[in-house]
Coordinates of C-alpha atoms in Angstrom, one line a residue:
M1335 CA 8.3 53.1 82.9
A1336 CA 9.7 51.2 85.9
V1337 CA 12.3 49.6 83.7
E1338 CA 13.4 53.0 82.3
L1339 CA 13.6 54.4 85.8
L1340 CA 15.8 51.5 86.9
S1341 CA 18.1 52.2 83.9
M1342 CA 18.5 55.8 85.1
A1343 CA 19.1 54.9 88.7
Y1344 CA 22.8 54.7 89.2
P1345 CA 23.5 52.2 92.1
P1346 CA 26.8 53.7 93.4
L1347 CA 25.1 57.1 93.7
I1348 CA 22.2 55.7 95.7
V1349 CA 24.6 54.1 98.2
F1350 CA 26.8 57.2 98.4
A1351 CA 23.7 59.3 99.2
A1352 CA 22.8 56.9 102.0
A1353 CA 26.3 57.2 103.4
L1354 CA 25.8 60.9 103.8
L1355 CA 22.4 60.4 105.5
V1356 CA 24.0 58.0 108.0
L1357 CA 26.0 60.9 109.4
V1358 CA 23.0 63.2 110.0
L1359 CA 20.0 60.9 110.8
P1360 CA 19.4 59.3 114.1
R1361 CA 21.4 56.0 114.4
I1362 CA 18.6 53.5 113.7
A1363 CA 17.2 55.6 110.8
G1364 CA 20.6 56.1 109.2
F1365 CA 21.4 52.4 109.3
A1366 CA 18.0 51.6 107.9
V1367 CA 18.6 54.0 105.0
G1368 CA 21.9 52.3 104.4
A1369 CA 20.4 48.9 104.3
L1370 CA 17.6 50.1 102.0
S1371 CA 20.1 51.7 99.6
L1372 CA 21.7 48.3 99.2
A1373 CA 18.3 46.6 98.8
A1374 CA 17.8 49.0 95.9
V1375 CA 21.1 47.9 94.4
L1376 CA 19.9 44.3 94.8
A1377 CA 16.6 45.1 93.0
I1378 CA 18.4 47.1 90.2
S1379 CA 20.8 44.3 89.6
L1380 CA 18.0 41.8 89.4
V1381 CA 15.7 43.6 86.9
A1382 CA 17.6 46.4 85.1
P1383 CA 17.8 45.7 81.4
G1384 CA 21.1 44.7 79.9
G1385 CA 23.2 47.1 78.0
E1386 CA 24.9 50.5 78.4
H1387 CA 23.2 53.2 80.5
L1388 CA 24.1 56.8 81.4
G1389 CA 26.7 56.8 78.6
G1390 CA 28.3 60.0 77.4
T1391 CA 31.6 61.8 77.0
F1392 CA 34.1 63.0 79.6
L1393 CA 37.0 65.3 78.5
G1394 CA 36.3 64.1 75.0
F1395 CA 36.4 60.4 75.9
E1396 CA 33.5 58.0 75.6
V1397 CA 32.4 56.7 79.0
V1398 CA 29.9 54.1 80.2
P1399 CA 29.4 54.5 83.9
F1400 CA 26.6 51.9 84.2
Y1401 CA 26.9 48.7 82.2
V1402 CA 24.6 45.7 82.8
D1403 CA 25.3 42.2 81.5
D1404 CA 25.0 38.8 83.0
F1405 CA 28.4 39.1 84.6
S1406 CA 27.9 42.5 86.3
R1407 CA 24.3 41.4 87.3
M1408 CA 25.6 38.4 89.2
V1409 CA 28.2 40.4 91.0
G1410 CA 25.8 43.2 91.8
L1411 CA 23.3 40.7 93.3
G1412 CA 26.0 39.3 95.6
L1413 CA 27.4 42.7 96.7
G1414 CA 23.9 44.1 97.3
F1415 CA 22.7 41.2 99.4
L1416 CA 25.9 41.2 101.4
G1417 CA 25.7 44.9 101.9
I1418 CA 22.2 44.6 103.5
C1419 CA 23.4 41.9 105.9
S1420 CA 26.7 43.8 106.7
V1421 CA 24.8 47.0 107.7
I1422 CA 22.5 45.1 110.0
Y1423 CA 25.5 43.3 111.5
A1424 CA 27.3 46.6 112.0
Y1425 CA 24.3 48.1 113.8
S1426 CA 24.1 45.2 116.3
S1427 CA 27.9 45.2 116.7
E1428 CA 27.9 48.9 117.9
A1429 CA 29.8 50.2 114.9
S1430 CA 29.8 54.0 114.8
E1431 CA 27.9 56.1 112.3
T1432 CA 31.2 57.4 111.0
L1433 CA 32.6 53.9 110.4
V1434 CA 29.4 52.8 108.5
A1435 CA 29.4 56.0 106.5
F1436 CA 33.0 55.3 105.4
A1437 CA 32.1 51.7 104.7
L1438 CA 29.1 52.7 102.6
V1439 CA 31.2 55.0 100.4
Y1440 CA 33.6 52.2 100.1
V1441 CA 30.8 49.8 99.1
S1442 CA 29.5 52.4 96.5
S1443 CA 32.9 52.6 94.9
S1444 CA 33.1 48.8 94.7
I1445 CA 29.7 48.6 93.1
G1446 CA 30.7 51.4 90.7
A1447 CA 33.7 49.3 89.7
A1448 CA 31.6 46.3 89.1
F1449 CA 29.1 48.1 86.9
A1450 CA 31.7 50.2 85.0
G1451 CA 31.5 49.8 81.3
D1452 CA 34.8 51.4 80.4
W1453 CA 38.4 51.6 81.8
L1454 CA 38.2 55.3 82.6
V1455 CA 35.3 55.0 85.0
L1456 CA 36.9 51.8 86.4
L1457 CA 40.0 53.7 87.2
F1458 CA 38.1 56.4 89.1
M1459 CA 36.2 53.8 91.1
W1460 CA 39.3 51.7 91.7
E1461 CA 41.2 54.6 93.3
L1462 CA 38.1 55.7 95.3
M1463 CA 37.8 52.1 96.6
A1464 CA 41.5 52.2 97.7
V1465 CA 41.1 55.5 99.5
T1466 CA 37.8 54.7 101.3
S1467 CA 38.8 51.2 102.3
T1468 CA 41.9 52.8 103.9
L1469 CA 39.7 55.1 105.9
V1470 CA 37.6 52.2 107.1
V1471 CA 40.8 50.6 108.4
W1472 CA 42.2 53.8 109.9
H1473 CA 39.0 54.7 111.7
Y1474 CA 39.6 52.1 114.4
G1475 CA 42.9 53.7 115.5
G1476 CA 45.7 51.9 117.3
E1477 CA 47.5 49.2 115.4
A1478 CA 45.1 49.7 112.5
V1479 CA 46.7 53.0 111.7
R1480 CA 50.1 51.6 110.7
A1481 CA 48.5 48.6 109.0
G1482 CA 46.3 51.0 107.1
F1483 CA 49.3 53.0 106.0
R1484 CA 51.0 49.9 104.6
Y1485 CA 47.7 48.9 103.0
A1486 CA 47.5 52.2 101.3
L1487 CA 51.0 51.9 99.9
F1488 CA 50.2 48.5 98.4
H1489 CA 47.0 49.6 96.8
G1490 CA 48.4 52.9 95.7
T1491 CA 51.2 51.0 93.9
G1492 CA 48.7 48.6 92.3
G1493 CA 46.5 51.5 91.2
V1494 CA 49.4 53.2 89.4
L1495 CA 50.1 50.0 87.6
V1496 CA 46.5 49.6 86.5
M1497 CA 46.5 53.3 85.4
M1498 CA 49.6 52.6 83.3
A1499 CA 47.9 49.5 81.8
V1500 CA 44.8 51.5 80.9
A1501 CA 46.8 54.3 79.3
A1502 CA 48.8 51.8 77.2
H1503 CA 45.6 50.0 76.3
Y1504 CA 44.1 53.3 75.0
V1505 CA 47.2 53.9 72.9
E1506 CA 46.8 50.5 71.4
V1507 CA 43.0 50.5 70.7
G1508 CA 41.9 54.1 70.8
T1509 CA 39.0 53.7 73.2
F1510 CA 38.4 53.1 76.9
V1511 CA 35.2 51.2 76.4
Y1512 CA 35.3 47.5 77.3
S1513 CA 35.5 45.0 74.5
D1514 CA 35.0 41.2 74.2
T1515 CA 38.8 40.8 74.0
G1516 CA 39.5 42.5 77.2
I1517 CA 42.7 44.5 77.8
A1518 CA 45.1 44.8 74.9
N1519 CA 47.8 42.2 74.7
G1520 CA 51.5 42.9 75.4
I1521 CA 52.5 45.7 77.8
P1522 CA 48.9 46.7 78.8
A1523 CA 48.0 43.1 79.7
L1524 CA 51.2 42.6 81.7
L1525 CA 50.8 45.8 83.7
A1526 CA 47.1 45.0 84.3
V1527 CA 48.0 41.5 85.7
L1528 CA 50.6 43.1 88.1
G1529 CA 48.3 45.9 89.2
M1530 CA 45.2 43.8 89.7
G1531 CA 47.4 41.1 91.2
V1532 CA 47.9 43.4 94.2
N1533 CA 44.2 43.6 94.9
V1534 CA 43.6 39.9 94.3
A1535 CA 46.5 38.9 96.6
F1536 CA 49.0 37.2 94.2
I1537 CA 51.7 35.5 96.2
G1538 CA 54.2 38.2 97.2
F1539 CA 51.6 40.9 96.8
H1540 CA 49.3 39.5 99.4
T1541 CA 50.9 40.5 102.7
W1542 CA 48.4 43.4 103.2
L1543 CA 45.6 40.9 103.7
P1544 CA 46.7 39.2 106.9
D1545 CA 48.4 42.3 108.1
T1546 CA 45.3 44.6 107.7
Y1547 CA 42.1 42.6 108.1
P1548 CA 42.6 41.4 111.7
R1549 CA 43.1 44.9 113.1
P1550 CA 40.0 47.1 112.6
H1551 CA 36.5 46.9 114.2
I1552 CA 34.9 43.5 113.6
A1553 CA 32.2 45.1 111.4
A1554 CA 34.9 46.8 109.3
S1555 CA 36.5 43.4 108.8
V1556 CA 33.2 42.1 107.4
F1557 CA 33.0 44.9 104.8
L1558 CA 36.7 44.6 103.9
S1559 CA 36.6 40.8 103.6
V1560 CA 34.6 41.0 100.4
Y1561 CA 34.4 44.3 98.5
T1562 CA 38.0 45.0 97.5
T1563 CA 39.1 41.4 96.7
K1564 CA 35.9 40.1 95.0
T1565 CA 35.4 43.3 92.9
S1566 CA 39.0 43.2 91.9
A1567 CA 38.7 39.5 90.8
F1568 CA 35.8 40.5 88.7
V1569 CA 37.8 43.4 87.1
L1570 CA 40.5 40.8 86.4
Y1571 CA 37.9 38.9 84.5
R1572 CA 37.0 42.0 82.5
A1573 CA 40.7 42.3 81.5
F1574 CA 40.9 38.6 80.6
P1575 CA 37.4 37.5 79.6
V1576 CA 36.3 34.1 78.3
D1577 CA 37.9 33.2 75.0
A1578 CA 40.4 36.1 75.2
Q1579 CA 43.1 33.6 74.2
S1580 CA 45.7 35.6 76.1
D1581 CA 49.2 34.0 76.4
L1582 CA 49.1 35.2 80.0
G1583 CA 46.1 33.0 80.8
I1584 CA 48.0 29.9 81.7
Y1585 CA 50.3 31.9 84.0
I1586 CA 47.3 33.5 85.7
A1587 CA 45.7 30.0 86.1
Y1588 CA 48.8 28.6 87.8
M1589 CA 49.2 31.6 90.0
G1590 CA 45.6 30.9 91.2
G1591 CA 46.6 27.3 91.9
L1592 CA 49.6 28.3 93.9
M1593 CA 47.5 30.9 95.8
A1594 CA 45.1 28.2 96.8
V1595 CA 47.9 26.1 98.3
Y1596 CA 49.8 29.0 99.8
G1597 CA 46.8 30.6 101.4
A1598 CA 45.5 27.4 102.9
T1599 CA 48.9 26.4 104.2
F1600 CA 49.5 29.6 106.1
A1601 CA 45.9 29.7 107.3
L1602 CA 46.5 26.4 108.9
L1603 CA 49.4 27.8 110.9
Q1604 CA 47.6 30.8 112.3
H1605 CA 46.6 31.5 115.9
D1606 CA 44.7 34.7 115.2
M1607 CA 41.2 33.8 113.9
R1608 CA 40.8 36.8 111.6
A1609 CA 44.4 36.2 110.2
L1610 CA 43.4 32.6 109.5
L1611 CA 40.3 33.9 107.6
S1612 CA 42.4 36.5 105.8
Y1613 CA 44.7 33.8 104.4
H1614 CA 41.7 31.9 103.2
I1615 CA 40.6 35.0 101.3
Q1616 CA 43.8 34.5 99.3
A1617 CA 43.2 30.7 99.0
Q1618 CA 39.6 31.1 97.7
L1619 CA 40.7 33.9 95.4
G1620 CA 43.1 31.4 94.0
Y1621 CA 40.3 29.2 92.8
I1622 CA 38.6 32.2 91.1
V1623 CA 41.9 33.4 89.5
A1624 CA 42.6 29.9 88.3
G1625 CA 39.1 29.8 86.6
I1626 CA 39.7 33.2 85.0
G1627 CA 43.1 32.1 83.7
M1628 CA 41.8 28.9 82.3
G1629 CA 38.9 30.7 80.6
A1630 CA 41.2 33.3 79.1
W1631 CA 43.8 30.8 77.8
T1632 CA 41.8 28.0 76.1
V1633 CA 39.8 28.3 73.0
T1634 CA 36.5 27.7 74.7
S1635 CA 36.2 27.1 78.4
E1636 CA 32.8 28.2 79.5
I1637 CA 32.8 25.8 82.5
A1638 CA 36.0 27.4 83.9
V1639 CA 34.4 30.9 83.8
A1640 CA 31.1 29.7 85.1
G1641 CA 33.0 28.1 88.1
A1642 CA 35.1 31.3 88.6
L1643 CA 32.1 33.7 88.7
S1644 CA 29.9 31.2 90.7
H1645 CA 32.7 30.8 93.3
L1646 CA 33.1 34.6 93.4
F1647 CA 29.4 34.9 94.1
N1648 CA 29.5 32.1 96.7
N1649 CA 32.6 33.6 98.3
I1650 CA 30.8 36.9 98.9
L1651 CA 28.3 34.9 101.0
F1652 CA 30.4 32.4 103.0
K1653 CA 33.5 34.5 103.6
S1654 CA 31.6 37.4 105.1
L1655 CA 29.5 34.9 107.1
L1656 CA 32.7 33.4 108.6
F1657 CA 34.1 36.9 109.5
M1658 CA 30.7 37.7 111.1
A1659 CA 30.8 34.5 113.2
V1660 CA 34.4 35.0 114.3
G1661 CA 33.6 38.6 115.0
V1662 CA 30.8 37.7 117.4
V1663 CA 33.2 35.4 119.2
I1664 CA 35.7 38.3 119.6
Y1665 CA 32.9 40.7 120.5
R1666 CA 31.6 38.5 123.3
T1667 CA 34.9 37.1 124.6
G1668 CA 37.5 39.8 123.7
E1669 CA 39.8 36.9 122.6
E1670 CA 41.5 36.7 119.2
D1671 CA 43.6 33.6 119.7
L1672 CA 41.7 30.4 118.8
Y1673 CA 43.9 28.4 121.2
E1674 CA 42.6 30.4 124.1
L1675 CA 39.0 29.4 123.4
G1676 CA 37.0 26.2 123.4
G1677 CA 33.6 24.7 124.2
L1678 CA 31.8 27.8 123.0
W1679 CA 29.0 25.8 121.3
R1680 CA 27.2 25.5 124.6
E1681 CA 27.5 29.2 125.3
M1682 CA 26.9 30.4 121.7
P1683 CA 24.8 27.8 119.8
L1684 CA 23.5 30.2 117.2
T1685 CA 27.0 31.5 116.4
A1686 CA 28.2 28.0 116.2
I1687 CA 25.5 27.1 113.7
A1688 CA 26.3 30.2 111.6
F1689 CA 30.0 29.3 111.6
G1690 CA 29.1 25.7 110.7
L1691 CA 27.1 26.9 107.7
G1692 CA 30.0 29.1 106.5
A1693 CA 32.6 26.4 107.1
L1694 CA 30.6 23.7 105.3
S1695 CA 30.2 26.0 102.4
I1696 CA 33.9 27.1 102.0
T1697 CA 35.1 23.5 102.4
A1698 CA 32.8 22.4 99.5
I1699 CA 30.7 19.9 101.5
P1700 CA 27.8 18.5 99.3
G1701 CA 24.6 20.4 100.0
F1702 CA 26.3 23.8 100.2
N1703 CA 27.1 26.3 97.6
G1704 CA 30.9 26.0 97.6
Y1705 CA 30.6 22.4 96.6
V1706 CA 28.8 23.4 93.3
S1707 CA 31.2 26.2 92.3
K1708 CA 34.4 24.4 93.4
G1709 CA 33.2 21.3 91.5
M1710 CA 33.0 23.3 88.3
L1711 CA 36.6 24.5 88.7
F1712 CA 37.8 21.0 89.4
D1713 CA 36.1 19.7 86.3
A1714 CA 37.6 22.6 84.2
A1715 CA 41.1 21.8 85.3
D1716 CA 40.9 18.0 85.3
P1717 CA 42.1 16.6 81.9
H1718 CA 39.8 13.6 82.5
Y1719 CA 36.8 15.9 82.4
Y1720 CA 37.1 19.2 80.4
G1721 CA 40.6 20.4 81.2
D1722 CA 43.5 20.6 78.8
P1723 CA 46.6 18.4 79.5
E1724 CA 48.5 21.5 80.5
F1725 CA 46.2 21.9 83.5
Q1726 CA 47.1 18.5 85.1
A1727 CA 49.4 20.1 87.7
L1728 CA 46.9 22.8 88.3
Y1729 CA 44.3 20.2 89.1
W1730 CA 46.4 18.8 91.8
L1731 CA 47.2 22.2 93.2
L1732 CA 43.5 22.8 93.6
W1733 CA 43.2 19.5 95.3
L1734 CA 45.9 20.4 97.8
G1735 CA 44.2 23.7 98.4
A1736 CA 40.9 22.0 99.1
I1737 CA 42.5 19.6 101.6
G1738 CA 44.2 22.6 103.3
T1739 CA 40.9 24.5 103.5
L1740 CA 39.2 21.5 105.1
L1741 CA 42.0 21.1 107.7
S1742 CA 41.9 24.8 108.5
F1743 CA 38.2 24.9 109.3
I1744 CA 38.2 21.7 111.2
K1745 CA 41.0 23.3 113.3
L1746 CA 39.1 26.6 113.7
G1747 CA 35.8 25.0 114.6
Y1748 CA 37.4 22.4 116.9
Y1749 CA 39.4 24.8 119.0
V1750 CA 36.8 27.6 119.2
F1751 CA 33.6 25.7 119.6
F1752 CA 34.2 22.0 120.6
H1753 CA 37.6 21.6 122.3
G1754 CA 37.3 21.2 126.1
E1755 CA 35.1 23.3 128.4
S1756 CA 34.5 27.0 127.8
E1757 CA 36.2 29.3 130.3
F1758 CA 33.8 32.1 129.3
E1759 CA 30.2 32.6 130.4
V1760 CA 29.0 34.8 127.6
A1761 CA 25.8 35.6 125.7
D1762 CA 25.1 34.5 122.2
A1763 CA 25.0 36.8 119.2
K1764 CA 22.7 39.8 119.4
P1765 CA 19.5 39.7 117.3
G1766 CA 20.8 41.8 114.4
Q1767 CA 24.0 39.8 114.3
T1768 CA 22.0 36.6 114.2
V1769 CA 19.7 37.8 111.4
A1770 CA 22.7 38.8 109.3
M1771 CA 24.6 35.5 109.9
L1772 CA 21.6 33.2 109.3
G1773 CA 20.5 35.2 106.2
L1774 CA 23.9 34.6 104.6
G1775 CA 24.0 31.0 105.9
G1776 CA 20.6 30.4 104.5
A1777 CA 21.7 31.6 101.1
C1778 CA 24.8 29.3 101.2
L1779 CA 22.5 26.4 101.9
L1780 CA 19.9 27.4 99.4
F1781 CA 22.4 27.6 96.5
G1782 CA 23.9 24.3 97.5
V1783 CA 20.5 22.4 97.5
W1784 CA 18.9 24.4 94.7
W1785 CA 22.0 24.5 92.6
Q1786 CA 20.0 25.2 89.5
G1787 CA 19.4 28.8 90.9
L1788 CA 23.2 29.3 91.0
A1789 CA 23.7 27.8 87.6
D1790 CA 21.0 30.1 86.2
L1791 CA 23.0 33.1 87.4
A1792 CA 26.2 31.9 86.0
P1793 CA 26.7 33.8 82.7
T1794 CA 28.3 31.1 80.6
L1795 CA 25.9 28.3 81.4
H1796 CA 23.0 27.9 79.1
G1797 CA 19.7 26.7 80.7
H1798 CA 17.1 24.7 78.9
G1799 CA 14.2 23.4 81.0
G1800 CA 16.2 22.8 84.1
H1801 CA 19.3 21.5 82.3
F1802 CA 22.4 23.6 82.0
E1803 CA 24.8 23.1 79.1
F1804 CA 28.2 24.6 78.3
A1805 CA 30.7 24.3 75.4
Y1806 CA 34.2 23.0 75.7
P1807 CA 36.8 22.2 73.0
S1808 CA 35.5 18.7 72.4
G1809 CA 31.8 19.7 72.1
E1810 CA 28.9 20.3 74.5
S1811 CA 28.2 18.9 77.9
E1812 CA 25.7 19.2 80.7
L1813 CA 26.3 20.3 84.3
H1814 CA 25.8 17.4 86.9
P1815 CA 27.2 18.6 90.2
Y1816 CA 25.7 15.7 92.2
S1817 CA 26.9 12.9 90.0
S1818 CA 28.4 9.9 91.8
S1819 CA 31.9 10.8 90.6
H1820 CA 31.6 14.3 92.1
L1821 CA 30.2 13.0 95.4
Q1822 CA 33.0 10.4 95.5
T1823 CA 35.6 13.2 95.0
A1824 CA 34.1 15.2 97.8
G1825 CA 34.0 12.2 100.1
I1826 CA 37.7 11.4 99.4
L1827 CA 38.7 15.0 100.1
T1828 CA 36.8 15.2 103.3
G1829 CA 38.1 11.8 104.5
V1830 CA 41.7 12.7 103.8
A1831 CA 41.4 16.0 105.6
A1832 CA 39.7 14.4 108.7
V1833 CA 42.3 11.7 109.1
T1834 CA 45.1 14.2 108.5
F1835 CA 43.8 16.5 111.2
V1836 CA 43.8 13.7 113.7
L1837 CA 47.4 13.0 112.9
V1838 CA 48.7 16.5 112.9
R1839 CA 46.5 18.2 115.5
K1840 CA 49.0 18.2 118.4
P1841 CA 52.2 19.0 116.4
L1842 CA 50.3 21.7 114.5
S1843 CA 49.3 23.5 117.8
K1844 CA 53.0 23.9 118.6
L1845 CA 53.9 25.4 115.3
D1846 CA 54.3 29.1 115.0
L1847 CA 55.9 29.8 111.6
G1848 CA 55.7 33.2 110.0
D1849 CA 54.9 34.0 106.4
P1850 CA 58.3 34.4 104.7
T1851 CA 56.9 37.1 102.4
M1852 CA 56.3 39.3 105.4
V1853 CA 60.0 40.2 104.9
V1854 CA 58.7 42.7 102.4
Y1855 CA 57.9 45.1 105.3
P1856 CA 61.3 45.4 107.0
A1857 CA 63.0 45.1 103.6
T1858 CA 60.9 48.0 102.2
Y1859 CA 61.6 50.0 105.4
A1860 CA 65.3 49.5 105.1
V1861 CA 65.4 50.3 101.4
S1862 CA 63.3 53.4 101.9
R1863 CA 65.4 54.6 104.8
W1864 CA 68.7 54.1 103.1
T1865 CA 67.3 55.6 99.9
M1866 CA 66.2 58.6 101.8
L1867 CA 69.6 58.9 103.6
G1868 CA 71.4 58.4 100.3
V1869 CA 69.4 61.3 98.7
T1870 CA 69.7 63.7 101.7
E1871 CA 73.4 62.9 102.3
T1872 CA 74.2 63.3 98.6
Y1873 CA 72.4 66.7 98.6
A1874 CA 74.3 67.7 101.8
A1875 CA 77.6 66.7 100.2
V1876 CA 76.9 68.6 97.0
D1877 CA 75.7 71.6 99.0
R1878 CA 78.9 71.7 101.1
A1879 CA 81.0 71.4 98.0
V1880 CA 79.2 74.2 96.2
V1881 CA 79.1 76.5 99.2
G1882 CA 82.8 75.8 99.9
A1883 CA 83.8 76.5 96.2
V1884 CA 81.8 79.7 96.2
K1885 CA 83.4 80.9 99.4
R1886 CA 86.9 80.1 98.1
C1887 CA 86.3 81.9 94.9
Y1888 CA 84.9 84.9 96.8
W1889 CA 87.9 85.0 99.1
V1890 CA 90.4 84.6 96.2
G1891 CA 88.7 87.5 94.4
N1892 CA 89.1 89.8 97.4
N1893 CA 92.5 88.6 98.4
P1894 CA 94.4 87.7 95.3
V1895 CA 97.9 88.2 96.8
L1896 CA 97.1 86.0 99.8
A1897 CA 95.6 83.4 97.5
V1898 CA 98.8 83.2 95.5
D1899 CA 100.8 83.1 98.7
A1900 CA 98.6 80.3 100.0
A1901 CA 98.9 78.3 96.8
A1902 CA 102.7 78.9 96.7
G1903 CA 102.9 77.8 100.4
Q1904 CA 101.6 74.4 99.3
L1905 CA 104.7 73.9 97.1
P1906 CA 107.9 72.3 98.5
D1907 CA 110.5 74.8 99.9
W1908 CA 113.2 73.7 97.3
L1909 CA 110.9 74.9 94.5
V1910 CA 109.7 78.3 95.8
D1911 CA 110.5 80.6 98.7
V1912 CA 107.6 82.5 100.1
D1913 CA 108.0 85.4 102.5
E1914 CA 105.7 85.9 105.4
R1915 CA 103.1 88.6 104.7
Q1916 CA 100.8 90.5 106.8
P1917 CA 97.2 90.5 105.4
T1918 CA 96.1 93.9 104.3
D1919 CA 92.7 93.5 105.9
G1920 CA 94.2 93.2 109.4
G1921 CA 93.7 89.5 109.7
R1922 CA 89.9 89.5 109.3
P1923 CA 88.8 86.6 107.2
S1924 CA 86.6 87.4 104.1
T1925 CA 83.1 86.2 104.8
I1926 CA 80.1 85.4 102.6
H1927 CA 76.7 84.2 103.9
L1928 CA 74.7 81.9 101.6
R1929 CA 71.0 81.4 102.5
T1930 CA 69.0 79.1 100.2
G1931 CA 66.7 76.1 100.7
I1932 CA 66.6 72.9 98.7
G1933 CA 63.6 74.1 96.7
T1934 CA 65.4 77.2 95.5
T1935 CA 68.5 75.2 94.8
V1936 CA 66.6 72.7 92.7
L1937 CA 64.9 75.6 90.8
L1938 CA 68.3 77.3 90.1
L1939 CA 69.9 74.0 89.0
T1940 CA 66.9 73.4 86.7
L1941 CA 67.2 76.8 85.2
V1942 CA 70.9 76.3 84.6
L1943 CA 70.4 72.9 83.1
T1944 CA 67.6 74.3 80.9
V1945 CA 69.9 77.0 79.6
V1946 CA 72.7 74.5 78.9
L1947 CA 70.4 72.1 77.1
W1948 CA 69.0 74.9 75.1
L1949 CA 72.4 76.0 74.0
L1950 CA 73.4 72.5 73.1
V1951 CA 70.2 72.0 71.0
V1952 CA 70.6 75.4 69.3

């Protein structure tokens, strides 16, 4: 009976109802209900039976709003656990009830996208996620309003591309329900890559990340740091699942490698702490995207997909933890620039510990969860392990991204917590903030030490008595994350990054280079402005020409003799001799008053063109 009830309980609806209650209940009760709703999502993700639930038809199309498999279960567990911690953090960070209500609706749409079993439900949740996340940004006001507008334009464009991909997919296969082969090849796959590429921050499409996430309330940044990007990466996997054998797979994989390097490089150049973390969202998404691309391209690459989904799950934990720790620093000091801080470990030891747990996880230090998942992705790309020869360059891109990540977090930790003496006398994190951060940090440590628990969640790893196997083109292999070769690789990466930071620390602090792709904003503004002026000025010129022609025809009709005289007067004297005439109307000019707006004009032109086309066809 309990299992049947869990099958009928729709996770997004539970969280949506909690969002409404947050607005009407006393603050502590509303936030408690919000946290409990996400605990329910966690429980449902853990024990709900696999398969399709709540299926039916909508407008004659088959839909599956609630689909549970090992992939959606893993993502649901991560999103549910993070949601509990995020609501607790928001309560202690003085986030308003309205902000948290918006955030919970945003979370519910993200969970709905993760559990969708067909492309039609996915589209609805995808667009709802874009709208509600924009509201989360806008709620803060100030600079967040303009940033939110730009954010909405990006995600609106991406949503249109995904919608076109889904429509083309339906034309190809005749159903919206997910299949083992993902999105249809050809135009649907290409449109899906471009549309989803906006949400997963492909290079050139990523500018909304560092532009938006540093601007809203610190609690809003925690929610935003995970739900859009990680859910979208999972949807990218649904479009290009393991063994899809898509020709686009290798291009997706290499885009992921470039993202890892690009994001880490520009993170290293940032002064703003949340901008640094935003670029690292792109960098870590790069690893996930690379794993998805490898899994979709090769014949069998279970280790690549296991690494991608495990890193997605881990990223939910350590990325939100880092935004929480940095948020507490901003909350207590009011300072966003990391170079204006220093020595805060004495003032804020608990926050420093929480930051350390997140930093050690994202940089893949042994003993932490990022080490396990990133190791799988290195192995999947390395031709000396399980990778294809075509992935040799990708392997080195992932290496460079890992070194850049280590450098960035050495820099961030050094300047915020250890460099010099603190000029601030501030309190440490509040109790709720501490509980949320240490809860996430504990999970990062747990899945690094007890890596078998993470491997057991990974859908494409097959557990047998504590051993985890996977298939690859040359046969079967077993997962050994703490082998001597893996530890040696981690040691080399850490050593190279530490030495490099010592060498570049001073010149690095003087660099202030902007992201060249940010030119997209002034370029888009200029193109939009000149396009608008071109349209309006063209309309004005056509309007003047039409009105002038009508006036002249009206005048000629009322004054034919004067019209002939005027025309003759334009000819040379040797050709015609025109006598001066007195106008019969006493000199009053003929007048005509035209009053019509652009809408009426467009309607009239449409009618005229319709008649003309009809006559041509007939």
